[in-house]
Amino acid sequence: MRSDGIIRQRAQTLRKNMTKEERHLWYDFLKAYPIQFKRQYPIGNYIVDFYCYKARLVVELDGSQHCEPEAISYDQKRTQFLRQKGLYILRISNLDVMKNFDGVCQNIDLAVRERMC
């Protein structure tokens, strides 16, 4: 299987096994958002949590594991790759999704509107 096939298969697995924060954001906001988002979407060799093609916006939910040194380095490389593709990355903590859901939704909506102008 080619590497893009492996990435697609991994994305499909991630869609089936979303975290509770990802499920909350997807089913309670992004799925019905008027501008289409895709979940667990492959871009190059990476899989982003949520992607809005029209706004060129990536929404990443970060749990505590993103504070580990290896994860920080990986996220930096990943962010650099995505920015080189002309994408804007919006990072949101899982804690914010659970404690400030309305604010998270407003922040995403604002980012989409700004990127669509």
mmCIF file of C-alpha atoms in Angstrom:
data_model
loop_
_atom_site.group_PDB
_atom_site.id
_atom_site.type_symbol
_atom_site.label_atom_id
_atom_site.label_comp_id
_atom_site.label_asym_id
_atom_site.label_seq_id
_atom_site.Cartn_x
_atom_site.Cartn_y
_atom_site.Cartn_z
ATOM 1 C CA MET A 1 0.000 0.000 0.000
ATOM 2 C CA ARG A 2 1.338 3.442 -0.911
ATOM 3 C CA SER A 3 1.973 5.954 1.863
ATOM 4 C CA ASP A 4 -1.051 8.060 0.850
ATOM 5 C CA GLY A 5 -3.203 4.941 1.217
ATOM 6 C CA ILE A 6 -1.780 4.379 4.682
ATOM 7 C CA ILE A 7 -2.491 8.003 5.615
ATOM 8 C CA ARG A 8 -6.082 7.754 4.332
ATOM 9 C CA GLN A 9 -6.607 4.528 6.261
ATOM 10 C CA ARG A 10 -5.200 6.120 9.431
ATOM 11 C CA ALA A 11 -7.507 9.150 8.968
ATOM 12 C CA GLN A 12 -10.485 6.817 8.637
ATOM 13 C CA THR A 13 -9.496 5.062 11.876
ATOM 14 C CA LEU A 14 -9.134 8.410 13.646
ATOM 15 C CA ARG A 15 -12.611 9.468 12.439
ATOM 16 C CA LYS A 16 -14.063 6.313 13.975
ATOM 17 C CA ASN A 17 -12.206 6.883 17.250
ATOM 18 C CA MET A 18 -12.489 10.622 17.865
ATOM 19 C CA THR A 19 -11.807 11.961 21.339
ATOM 20 C CA LYS A 20 -14.780 13.217 23.349
ATOM 21 C CA GLU A 21 -13.648 16.805 22.676
ATOM 22 C CA GLU A 22 -13.430 16.157 18.925
ATOM 23 C CA ARG A 23 -16.872 14.522 18.941
ATOM 24 C CA HIS A 24 -18.328 17.458 20.892
ATOM 25 C CA LEU A 25 -16.898 20.059 18.505
ATOM 26 C CA TRP A 26 -17.851 18.040 15.412
ATOM 27 C CA TYR A 27 -21.396 16.995 16.266
ATOM 28 C CA ASP A 28 -22.389 20.114 18.187
ATOM 29 C CA PHE A 29 -20.906 22.766 15.880
ATOM 30 C CA LEU A 30 -18.723 21.974 12.852
ATOM 31 C CA LYS A 31 -20.844 19.307 11.167
ATOM 32 C CA ALA A 32 -23.713 21.762 10.672
ATOM 33 C CA TYR A 33 -21.527 24.845 10.130
ATOM 34 C CA PRO A 34 -22.613 26.615 6.907
ATOM 35 C CA ILE A 35 -19.126 26.385 5.384
ATOM 36 C CA GLN A 36 -17.968 22.783 5.094
ATOM 37 C CA PHE A 37 -15.399 21.347 7.455
ATOM 38 C CA LYS A 38 -13.855 17.903 7.116
ATOM 39 C CA ARG A 39 -12.682 15.892 10.108
ATOM 40 C CA GLN A 40 -9.445 13.940 10.422
ATOM 41 C CA TYR A 41 -8.351 15.184 7.019
ATOM 42 C CA PRO A 42 -5.025 14.156 5.423
ATOM 43 C CA ILE A 43 -2.760 16.940 4.182
ATOM 44 C CA GLY A 44 0.567 15.635 2.948
ATOM 45 C CA ASN A 45 1.825 13.097 5.478
ATOM 46 C CA TYR A 46 -0.176 14.690 8.284
ATOM 47 C CA ILE A 47 -3.759 14.322 9.446
ATOM 48 C CA VAL A 48 -5.397 17.460 10.787
ATOM 49 C CA ASP A 49 -8.282 17.333 13.241
ATOM 50 C CA PHE A 50 -10.597 19.623 11.245
ATOM 51 C CA TYR A 51 -10.110 21.377 7.905
ATOM 52 C CA CYS A 52 -12.098 24.047 6.103
ATOM 53 C CA TYR A 53 -10.933 24.172 2.485
ATOM 54 C CA LYS A 54 -12.736 27.414 1.588
ATOM 55 C CA ALA A 55 -11.125 29.306 4.471
ATOM 56 C CA ARG A 56 -7.805 27.404 4.246
ATOM 57 C CA LEU A 57 -8.222 26.868 7.991
ATOM 58 C CA VAL A 58 -7.000 23.987 10.135
ATOM 59 C CA VAL A 59 -8.491 23.555 13.615
ATOM 60 C CA GLU A 60 -6.366 21.453 15.943
ATOM 61 C CA LEU A 61 -7.515 20.286 19.363
ATOM 62 C CA ASP A 62 -4.654 19.855 21.782
ATOM 63 C CA GLY A 63 -4.686 17.634 24.836
ATOM 64 C CA SER A 64 -2.049 17.542 27.539
ATOM 65 C CA GLN A 65 0.149 15.237 25.433
ATOM 66 C CA HIS A 66 0.964 18.235 23.229
ATOM 67 C CA CYS A 67 3.033 19.667 26.097
ATOM 68 C CA GLU A 68 5.564 16.816 25.936
ATOM 69 C CA PRO A 69 8.942 17.778 24.373
ATOM 70 C CA GLU A 70 8.599 15.270 21.479
ATOM 71 C CA ALA A 71 5.077 16.465 20.728
ATOM 72 C CA ILE A 72 6.145 20.120 20.778
ATOM 73 C CA SER A 73 8.867 19.391 18.213
ATOM 74 C CA TYR A 74 6.488 17.342 16.037
ATOM 75 C CA ASP A 75 3.789 20.048 16.210
ATOM 76 C CA GLN A 76 6.318 22.718 15.181
ATOM 77 C CA LYS A 77 7.384 20.737 12.091
ATOM 78 C CA ARG A 78 3.778 19.994 11.239
ATOM 79 C CA THR A 79 2.728 23.630 11.658
ATOM 80 C CA GLN A 80 5.603 24.787 9.453
ATOM 81 C CA PHE A 81 4.566 22.332 6.717
ATOM 82 C CA LEU A 82 0.917 23.422 6.883
ATOM 83 C CA ARG A 83 1.822 27.130 6.820
ATOM 84 C CA GLN A 84 3.972 26.521 3.750
ATOM 85 C CA LYS A 85 0.785 25.230 2.114
ATOM 86 C CA GLY A 86 -0.861 28.597 2.878
ATOM 87 C CA LEU A 87 -2.996 27.272 5.717
ATOM 88 C CA TYR A 88 -3.872 29.027 8.957
ATOM 89 C CA ILE A 89 -3.727 26.817 12.056
ATOM 90 C CA LEU A 90 -6.043 27.495 14.964
ATOM 91 C CA ARG A 91 -4.960 25.556 18.053
ATOM 92 C CA ILE A 92 -7.540 25.005 20.778
ATOM 93 C CA SER A 93 -7.046 23.140 24.027
ATOM 94 C CA ASN A 94 -9.334 20.264 24.909
ATOM 95 C CA LEU A 95 -10.004 22.049 28.185
ATOM 96 C CA ASP A 96 -11.370 25.073 26.306
ATOM 97 C CA VAL A 97 -13.691 22.829 24.300
ATOM 98 C CA MET A 98 -15.138 21.416 27.509
ATOM 99 C CA LYS A 99 -15.183 24.600 29.640
ATOM 100 C CA ASN A 100 -15.734 27.373 27.080
ATOM 101 C CA PHE A 101 -17.514 25.743 24.151
ATOM 102 C CA ASP A 102 -19.410 28.866 23.064
ATOM 103 C CA GLY A 103 -16.178 30.864 23.049
ATOM 104 C CA VAL A 104 -14.429 28.174 21.005
ATOM 105 C CA CYS A 105 -17.252 28.200 18.450
ATOM 106 C CA GLN A 106 -17.149 32.002 18.222
ATOM 107 C CA ASN A 107 -13.372 31.899 17.767
ATOM 108 C CA ILE A 108 -13.647 29.375 14.925
ATOM 109 C CA ASP A 109 -16.439 31.366 13.276
ATOM 110 C CA LEU A 110 -14.340 34.543 13.485
ATOM 111 C CA ALA A 111 -11.316 32.784 11.982
ATOM 112 C CA VAL A 112 -13.427 31.460 9.085
ATOM 113 C CA ARG A 113 -14.937 34.898 8.427
ATOM 114 C CA GLU A 114 -11.532 36.609 8.490
ATOM 115 C CA ARG A 115 -10.026 34.007 6.161
ATOM 116 C CA MET A 116 -12.935 34.233 3.692
ATOM 117 C CA CYS A 117 -12.502 37.971 3.114
#
